[in-house]
Every structure is written in C-alpha cells, then in structure tokens.
Coordinates of C-alpha atoms and ligand atoms in Angstrom, one line a residue:
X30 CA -3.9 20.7 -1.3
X31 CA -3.2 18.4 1.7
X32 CA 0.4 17.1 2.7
X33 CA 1.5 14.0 0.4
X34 CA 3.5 11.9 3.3
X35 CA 5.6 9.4 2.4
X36 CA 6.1 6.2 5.0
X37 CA 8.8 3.4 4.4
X38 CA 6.4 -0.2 4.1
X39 CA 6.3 -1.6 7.6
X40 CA 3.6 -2.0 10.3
X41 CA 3.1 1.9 10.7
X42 CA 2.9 2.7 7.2
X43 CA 0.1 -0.1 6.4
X44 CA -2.4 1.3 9.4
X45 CA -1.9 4.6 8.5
X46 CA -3.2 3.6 5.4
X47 CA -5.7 1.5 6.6
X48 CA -7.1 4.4 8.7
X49 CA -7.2 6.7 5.7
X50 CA -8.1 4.0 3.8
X51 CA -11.5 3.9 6.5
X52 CA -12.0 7.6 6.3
X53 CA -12.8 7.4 2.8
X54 CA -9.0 8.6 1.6
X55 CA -7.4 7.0 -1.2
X56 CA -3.8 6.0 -0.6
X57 CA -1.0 5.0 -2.8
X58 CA 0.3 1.6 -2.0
X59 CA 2.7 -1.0 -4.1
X60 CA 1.4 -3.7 -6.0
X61 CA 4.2 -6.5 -7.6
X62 CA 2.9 -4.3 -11.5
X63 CA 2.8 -0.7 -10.4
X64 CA 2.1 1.2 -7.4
X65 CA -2.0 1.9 -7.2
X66 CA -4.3 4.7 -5.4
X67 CA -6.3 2.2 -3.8
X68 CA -9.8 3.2 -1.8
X69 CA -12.5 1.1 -0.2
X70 CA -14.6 -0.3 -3.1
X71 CA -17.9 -0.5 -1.4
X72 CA -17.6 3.5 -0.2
X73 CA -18.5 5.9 -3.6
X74 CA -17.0 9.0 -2.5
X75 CA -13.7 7.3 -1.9
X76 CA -13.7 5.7 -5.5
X77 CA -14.7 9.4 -6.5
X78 CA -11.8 11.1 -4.4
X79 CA -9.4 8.4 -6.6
X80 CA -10.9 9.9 -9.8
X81 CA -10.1 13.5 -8.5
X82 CA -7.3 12.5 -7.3
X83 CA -5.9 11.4 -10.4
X84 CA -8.0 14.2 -13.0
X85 CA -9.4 11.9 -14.9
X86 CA -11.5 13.4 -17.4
X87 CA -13.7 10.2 -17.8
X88 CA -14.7 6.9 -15.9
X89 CA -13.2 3.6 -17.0
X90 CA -13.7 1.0 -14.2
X91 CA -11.3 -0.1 -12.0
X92 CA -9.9 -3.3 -11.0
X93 CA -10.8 -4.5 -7.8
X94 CA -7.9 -6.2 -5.8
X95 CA -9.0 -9.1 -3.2
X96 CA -6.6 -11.9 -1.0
X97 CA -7.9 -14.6 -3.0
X98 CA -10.7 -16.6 -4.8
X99 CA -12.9 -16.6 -1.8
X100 CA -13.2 -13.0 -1.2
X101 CA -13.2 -12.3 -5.3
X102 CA -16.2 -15.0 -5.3
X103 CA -18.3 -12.5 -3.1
X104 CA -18.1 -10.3 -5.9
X105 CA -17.7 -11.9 -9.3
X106 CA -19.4 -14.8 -10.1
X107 CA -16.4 -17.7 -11.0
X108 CA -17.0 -20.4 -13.4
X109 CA -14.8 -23.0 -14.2
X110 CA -12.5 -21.5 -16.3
X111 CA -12.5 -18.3 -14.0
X112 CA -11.6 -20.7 -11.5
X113 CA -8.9 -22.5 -12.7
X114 CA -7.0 -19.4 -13.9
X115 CA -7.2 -17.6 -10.6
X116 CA -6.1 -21.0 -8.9
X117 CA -2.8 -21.2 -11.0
X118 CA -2.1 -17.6 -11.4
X119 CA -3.4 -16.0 -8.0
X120 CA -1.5 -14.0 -6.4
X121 CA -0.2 -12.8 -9.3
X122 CA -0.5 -9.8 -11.8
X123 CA -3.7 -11.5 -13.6
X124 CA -6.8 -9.7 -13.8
X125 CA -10.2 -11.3 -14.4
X126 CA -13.2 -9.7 -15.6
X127 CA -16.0 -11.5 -14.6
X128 CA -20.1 -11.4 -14.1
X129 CA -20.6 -9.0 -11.1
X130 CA -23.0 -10.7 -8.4
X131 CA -25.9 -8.4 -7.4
X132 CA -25.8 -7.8 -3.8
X133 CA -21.9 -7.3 -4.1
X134 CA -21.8 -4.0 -2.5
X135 CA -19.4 -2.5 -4.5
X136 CA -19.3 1.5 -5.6
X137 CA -21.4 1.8 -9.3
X138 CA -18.4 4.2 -10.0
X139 CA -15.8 1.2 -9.4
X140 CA -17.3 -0.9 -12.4
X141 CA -18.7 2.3 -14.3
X142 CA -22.3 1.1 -14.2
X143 CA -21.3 -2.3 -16.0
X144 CA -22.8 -5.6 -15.4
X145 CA -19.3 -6.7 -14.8
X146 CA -16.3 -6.5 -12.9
X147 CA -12.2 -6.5 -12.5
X148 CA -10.9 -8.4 -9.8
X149 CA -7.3 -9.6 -9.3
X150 CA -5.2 -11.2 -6.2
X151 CA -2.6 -8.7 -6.0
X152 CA 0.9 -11.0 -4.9
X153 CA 3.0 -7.7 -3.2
X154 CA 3.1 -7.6 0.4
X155 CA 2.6 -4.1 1.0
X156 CA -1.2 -4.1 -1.0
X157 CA -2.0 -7.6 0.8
X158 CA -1.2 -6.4 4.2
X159 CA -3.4 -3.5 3.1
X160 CA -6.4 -5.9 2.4
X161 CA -5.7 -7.8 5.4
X162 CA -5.8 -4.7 8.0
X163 CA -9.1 -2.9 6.3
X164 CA -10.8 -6.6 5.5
X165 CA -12.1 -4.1 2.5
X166 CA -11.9 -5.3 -1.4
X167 CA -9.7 -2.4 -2.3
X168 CA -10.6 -0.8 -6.0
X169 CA -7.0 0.7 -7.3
X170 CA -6.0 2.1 -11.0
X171 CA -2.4 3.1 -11.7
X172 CA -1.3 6.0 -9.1
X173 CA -0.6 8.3 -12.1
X174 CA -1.8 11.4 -13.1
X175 CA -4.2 10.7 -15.6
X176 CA -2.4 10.4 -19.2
X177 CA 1.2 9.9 -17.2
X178 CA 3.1 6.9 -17.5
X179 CA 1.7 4.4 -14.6
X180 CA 4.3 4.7 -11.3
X181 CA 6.7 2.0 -10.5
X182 CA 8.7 4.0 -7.6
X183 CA 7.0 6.1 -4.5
X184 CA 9.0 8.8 -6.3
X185 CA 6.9 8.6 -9.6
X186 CA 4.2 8.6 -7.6
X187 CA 5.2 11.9 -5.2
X188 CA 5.8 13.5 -8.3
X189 CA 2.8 13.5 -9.8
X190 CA 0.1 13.1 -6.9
X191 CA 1.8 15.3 -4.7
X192 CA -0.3 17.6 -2.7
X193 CA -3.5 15.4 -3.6
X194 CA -3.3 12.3 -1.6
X195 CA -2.3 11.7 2.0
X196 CA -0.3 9.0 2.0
X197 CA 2.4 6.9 -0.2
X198 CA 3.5 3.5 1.3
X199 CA 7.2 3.4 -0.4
X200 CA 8.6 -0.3 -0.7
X201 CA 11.0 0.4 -3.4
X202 CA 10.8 0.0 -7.1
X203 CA 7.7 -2.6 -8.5
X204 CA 8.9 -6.2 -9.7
X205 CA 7.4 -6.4 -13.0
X206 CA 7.1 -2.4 -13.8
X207 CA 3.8 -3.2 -16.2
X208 CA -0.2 -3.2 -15.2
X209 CA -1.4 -7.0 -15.0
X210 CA -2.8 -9.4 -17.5
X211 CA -6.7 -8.5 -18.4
X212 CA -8.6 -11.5 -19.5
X213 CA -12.3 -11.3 -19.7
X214 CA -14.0 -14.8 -19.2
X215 CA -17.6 -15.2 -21.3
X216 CA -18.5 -18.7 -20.7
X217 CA -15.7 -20.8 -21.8
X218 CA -14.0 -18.0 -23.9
X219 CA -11.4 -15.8 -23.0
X220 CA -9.9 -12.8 -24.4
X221 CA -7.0 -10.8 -23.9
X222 CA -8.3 -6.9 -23.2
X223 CA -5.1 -6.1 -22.4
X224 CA -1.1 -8.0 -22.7
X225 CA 0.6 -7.9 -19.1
X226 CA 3.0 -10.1 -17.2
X227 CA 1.0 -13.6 -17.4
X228 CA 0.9 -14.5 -21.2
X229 CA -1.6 -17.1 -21.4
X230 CA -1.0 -17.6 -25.1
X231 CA -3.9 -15.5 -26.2
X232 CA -4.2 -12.7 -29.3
X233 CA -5.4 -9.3 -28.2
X234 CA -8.9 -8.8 -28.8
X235 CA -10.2 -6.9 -31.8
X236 CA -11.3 -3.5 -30.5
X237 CA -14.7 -4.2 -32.0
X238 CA -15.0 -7.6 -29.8
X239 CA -14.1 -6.0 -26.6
X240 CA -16.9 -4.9 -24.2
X241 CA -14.8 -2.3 -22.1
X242 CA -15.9 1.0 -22.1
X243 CA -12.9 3.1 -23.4
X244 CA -13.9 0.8 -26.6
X245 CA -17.6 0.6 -27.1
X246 CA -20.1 3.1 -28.1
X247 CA -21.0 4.0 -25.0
X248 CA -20.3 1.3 -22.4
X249 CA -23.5 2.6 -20.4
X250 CA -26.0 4.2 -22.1
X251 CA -29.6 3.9 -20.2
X252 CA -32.4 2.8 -22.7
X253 CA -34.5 6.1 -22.7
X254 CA -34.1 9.6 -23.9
X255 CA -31.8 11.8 -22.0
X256 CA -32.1 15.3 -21.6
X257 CA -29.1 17.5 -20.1
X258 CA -28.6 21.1 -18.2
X259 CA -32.4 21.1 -17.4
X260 CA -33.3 23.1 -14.6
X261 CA -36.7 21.3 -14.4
X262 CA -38.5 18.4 -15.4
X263 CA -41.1 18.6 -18.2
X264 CA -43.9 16.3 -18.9
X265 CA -43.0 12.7 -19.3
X266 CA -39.8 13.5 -17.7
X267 CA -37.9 12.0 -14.4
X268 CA -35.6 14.7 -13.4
X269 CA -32.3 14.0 -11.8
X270 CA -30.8 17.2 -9.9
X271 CA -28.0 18.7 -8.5
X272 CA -27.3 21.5 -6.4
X273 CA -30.0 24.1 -6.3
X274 CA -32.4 21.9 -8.9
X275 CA -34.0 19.3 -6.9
X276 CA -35.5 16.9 -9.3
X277 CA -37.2 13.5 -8.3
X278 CA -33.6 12.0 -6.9
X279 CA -30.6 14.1 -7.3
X280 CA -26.9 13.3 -7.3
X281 CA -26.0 15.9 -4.8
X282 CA -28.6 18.1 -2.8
X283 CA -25.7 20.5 -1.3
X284 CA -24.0 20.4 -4.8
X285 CA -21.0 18.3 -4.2
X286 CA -18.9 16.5 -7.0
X287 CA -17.9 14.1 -5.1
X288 CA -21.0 13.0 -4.1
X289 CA -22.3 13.2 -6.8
X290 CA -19.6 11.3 -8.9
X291 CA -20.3 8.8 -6.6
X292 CA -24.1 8.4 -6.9
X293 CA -24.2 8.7 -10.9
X294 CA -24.7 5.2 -12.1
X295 CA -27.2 4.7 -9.2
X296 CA -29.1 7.6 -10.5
X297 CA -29.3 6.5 -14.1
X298 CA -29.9 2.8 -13.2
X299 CA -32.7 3.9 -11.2
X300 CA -34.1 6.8 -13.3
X301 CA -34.4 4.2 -15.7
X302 CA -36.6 1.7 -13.7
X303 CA -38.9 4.5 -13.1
X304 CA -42.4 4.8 -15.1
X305 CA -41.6 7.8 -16.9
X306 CA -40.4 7.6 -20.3
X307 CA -37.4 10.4 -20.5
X308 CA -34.7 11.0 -18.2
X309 CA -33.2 15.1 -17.9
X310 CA -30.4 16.0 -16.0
X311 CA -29.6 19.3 -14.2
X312 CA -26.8 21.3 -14.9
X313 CA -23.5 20.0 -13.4
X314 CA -20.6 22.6 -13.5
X315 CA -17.8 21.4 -15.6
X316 CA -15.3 21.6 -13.6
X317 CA -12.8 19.1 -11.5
X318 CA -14.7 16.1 -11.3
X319 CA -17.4 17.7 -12.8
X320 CA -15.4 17.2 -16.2
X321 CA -16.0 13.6 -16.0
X322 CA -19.6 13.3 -14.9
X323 CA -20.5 15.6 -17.6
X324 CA -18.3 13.1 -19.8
X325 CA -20.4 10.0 -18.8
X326 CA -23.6 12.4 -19.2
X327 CA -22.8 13.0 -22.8
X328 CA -22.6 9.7 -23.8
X329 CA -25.3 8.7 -22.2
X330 CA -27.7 11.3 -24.1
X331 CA -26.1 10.2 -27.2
X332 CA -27.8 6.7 -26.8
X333 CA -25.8 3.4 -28.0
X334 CA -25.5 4.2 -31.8
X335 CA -23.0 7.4 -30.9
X336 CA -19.2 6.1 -31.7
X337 CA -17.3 6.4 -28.2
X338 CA -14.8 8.4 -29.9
X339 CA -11.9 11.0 -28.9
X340 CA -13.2 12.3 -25.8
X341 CA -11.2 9.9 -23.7
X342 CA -7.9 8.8 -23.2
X343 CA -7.8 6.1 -25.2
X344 CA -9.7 3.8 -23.5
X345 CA -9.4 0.3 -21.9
X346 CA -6.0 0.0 -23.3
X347 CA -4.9 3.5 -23.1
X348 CA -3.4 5.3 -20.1
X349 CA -5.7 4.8 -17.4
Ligands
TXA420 O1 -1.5 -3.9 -12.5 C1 -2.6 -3.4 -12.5 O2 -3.6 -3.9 -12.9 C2 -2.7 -2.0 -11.7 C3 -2.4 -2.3 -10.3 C4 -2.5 -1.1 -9.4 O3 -3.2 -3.3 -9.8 N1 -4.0 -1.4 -11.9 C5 -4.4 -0.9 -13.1 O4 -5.6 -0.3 -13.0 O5 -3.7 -0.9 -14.1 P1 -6.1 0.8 -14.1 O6 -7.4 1.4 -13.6 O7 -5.0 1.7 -14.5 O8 -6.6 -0.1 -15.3 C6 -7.8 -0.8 -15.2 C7 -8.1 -1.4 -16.6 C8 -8.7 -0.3 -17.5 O9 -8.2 -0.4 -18.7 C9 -10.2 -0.7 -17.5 O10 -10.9 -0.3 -18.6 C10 -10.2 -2.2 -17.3 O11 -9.1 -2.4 -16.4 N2 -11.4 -2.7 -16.7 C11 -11.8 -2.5 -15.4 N3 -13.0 -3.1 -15.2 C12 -13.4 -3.6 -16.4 C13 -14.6 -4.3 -16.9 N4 -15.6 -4.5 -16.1 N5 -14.6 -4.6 -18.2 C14 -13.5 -4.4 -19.0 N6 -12.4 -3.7 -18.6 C15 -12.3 -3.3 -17.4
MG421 MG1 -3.4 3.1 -15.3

C-alpha cells in the first residue's frame, strides 16, 4: 500500500507527476475522454507497475499519448491517410493504430509484443502539460480497476486505485466521459475497433476482421513449440527462467514480477530468433501480476489455432 495523494491540476501537481512519472511510477492524470494511469512508455517496469496497478488479469496494449504528429511519427509509421486524420482530428479523443517503427523504443508490454501500435494526441491540458514536462510518450489505459467502469472524476479514480498509486492530478470531471475513437489504418482502409467521440462515419469492425488481441486467437503466439513450468531445459529446448531456474535468458534472475512482466515479449521475440527449435518456460507463481504473465504464457503454448476465448475481459472492446 503507498499513500494515493490527490493534487488540484496546476504547476505543482504536473511535476509532481512528472517526477514520479521519471521514477518509474504510474500516475493518474486527466485526459478530455477519461482520466488515465499514465507511465513512461519506453521504461517496462513502469508499464508493468500500471498493469499491477490496475489487476489486470491479462495484457491488451495500451494507447500511447504524444503532443502531436511529430512525436507520434517517431513511433508509428504515418501514411497518408494516417496523416490526414491526425491533422484534422489531433488533439482530440482519436486514436490511431498504426505500423510500429523498429527502433521506437517503446516498452514490448505497451503494444503486447504486436507489430503495431496506439497512439493518440490527447487535447486536455493537464495530460499535455504532462508530456511537455517529462518530454516522454506517455502509455495510459483507463485509471480503473480492471473490469470497473473507466474514471471520469479524481474521485472515481481515488476510489478504486486508492492505496496503489501515488498520485491523482484532479481537474474536475472529463469533457466527453467516453475512451477515444480507435481506428486502425491498413494501407488506405480504415476500421473502426472501437465507437468513441469522433465518428468518422465508419461500421464497427466484424470481430473476425479485427487484429487486436482481446479478439484474435492469440494476438502473439511465437512460431515454435512452447513448453511451460519447466524447471530445466531438455534437448532442443531454449529455456527462459525465472527466479531460482536460470535458463539461457530469464525474465527475472531475483524473481521479480515486475521485471519480469516487463521483459516478456523481449524474451519470447528473442527465444524465438534463437537456433533451437522449442521454447520452455520456468514456473512463474500465479500470483499478482504473475496472473497475467502466466495468461500471455498460455496462449502462447497454445499456438495460433487455440480460440482466444473467456480468459479475458472481453477484449479490445471490453473493459480495459
Ligand atoms: O480515451 C482513451 O483512449 C483513454 C484515455 C486515458 O486516453 N485510454 C484508454 O486506454 O481507453 P485503454 O487501455 O483502456 O484502452 C486501449 C484500447 C484497448 O481496447 C486495446 O486493445 C486497444 O486500445 N489497442 C491498443 N493498442 C492496440 C493495437 N496495437 N492494436 C489494436 N488495438 C489496440
Ligand atoms: Mg479502459
């Protein structure tokens, strides 16, 4: 438990946050949808401590807020139609996901191991005074417990993150009350992943035609054979520990959960550019976030075919 404090939005408030922000600690901040518990996007433990934070059982990526094209261009690659919809709509409660550049430098955990990326111009003051005093892309899902209704006061917020984040910026009740506008952009195609405050005129995707993980099969599921709870490699194998097993890489030699939430998809991606032909995994205890790297574990030893069913919350268009 740490104290929860609560500052009224001014010029205290946003370096307070900014400090915690560069010490790793999420922080709930306004946004002109809801408030979000927003963390440094390039530092993994942060993104992690937002996970524990809010107890989610899984990882669904989170949208990555930025001041404007330029800085979203350092980490999505815009085409024209990208473009054109963040020039009309940014700052604004529309969310783009786009082709993540390599080299970006943002957390694996923030886009869940995906080959793509959320990023959105947030238009509140409080969360772009934020961005301007870290100079940090800021990753930041609803500040809700996970499966609670997303927070549109500092009071919604108290009440349910009390006693597991430092810091609530309070600038009164949100302008539009509902998350942003999802579009992905394929080429010249868009499609709505998820209905928001900008209506662009488009039908919701079919579930079956979204690629967002909640959705899919399994959103990231490495192309060999993966083994879990082994407590050492056997032939053929590339062993990613934890803890007490040490394994060829590991997520976490002194056995930390957040560490080791944060490392996952860098473990996977690079177990599978290794020569061996099977991946196994050492035991992680399912607890805290523990829960939801043993989640993403699962589905990744089932393999592609296994329906991403039940499990989590509902997925890309459920309470996040
Ligand atoms: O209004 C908002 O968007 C708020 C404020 C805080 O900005 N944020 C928010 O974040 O609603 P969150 O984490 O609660 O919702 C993020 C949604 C999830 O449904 C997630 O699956 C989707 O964005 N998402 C993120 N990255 C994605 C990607 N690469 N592909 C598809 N969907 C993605
Ligand atoms: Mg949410």
């Amino acid at each position: 438990m740490v104290q929860t404090r609560v500052l009224p939005y001014g010029p205290e408030a946003i370096a307070a946050a900014a400090r915690l922000v560069g010490r790793g600690f999420p922080v709930a901040v306004p946004t002109e949808t809801v408030y979000g518990l927003a963390a440094d996007a390039a530092d993994g433990e942060a993104v992690a401590r937002i996970y524990e934070a809010k107890g989610r059982p899984a990882f669904n990526p989170l949208i990555v807020h930025v001041l404007n094209v330029d800085q979203a261009a350092d980490l999505a690659a815009f085409n024209a139609a990208a473009r054109s919809l963040a020039e009309r709509w940014w700052p604004g409660p529309l969310t783009l996901v786009l082709p993540l550049r390599p080299g970006s430098g943002i957390a694996s955990l923030v886009t869940a191991g995906l080959p793509t990326i959320a990023v959105r111009a947030p238009a509140h003051r409080a969360m772009r005074d934020l961005l301007i005093a870290t100079g940090k892309p800021l990753a930041a899902p609803s500040a809700n417990r996970s499966g609670r209704i997303s927070p549109t006061r500092a009071e919604h917020v108290r009440d349910g993150l009390r006693g597991r984040i430092r810091l609530i910026v309070d600038d009164g009740p949100t302008r539009h009350g509902l998350e942003s506008t999802i579009v992905a952009v394929d080429g010249d195609k868009l499609r709505l992943l998820r209905p928001g405050p900008v209506d662009l005129g488009l039908k919701l995707a079919a579930a079956g035609e979204i690629r967002s993980p909640g959705q899919l099969a399994s959103h990231y599921a490495p192309s060999k054979p993966l083994r879990l709870e082994a407590s050492s490699a056997e032939p053929g194998e590339w062993l990613i520990g934890f803890g007490a097993v040490e394994g060829d890489a590991t997520l976490s030699a002194p056995g930390d959960l957040v560490e080791a939430a944060a490392t996952l998809f860098d473990r996977l991606h690079e177990a599978e550019r290794q020569p061996q032909p099977r991946i196994a995994v050492a035991p992680v205890p399912d607890q805290g976030l523990g829960a939801a790297i043993n989640d993403r574990l699962r589905r990744a030893a089932a393999g592609r075919r296994n329906v991403y069913a039940g499990g989590s919350a509902g997925g890309a268009l459920g309470p996040a």
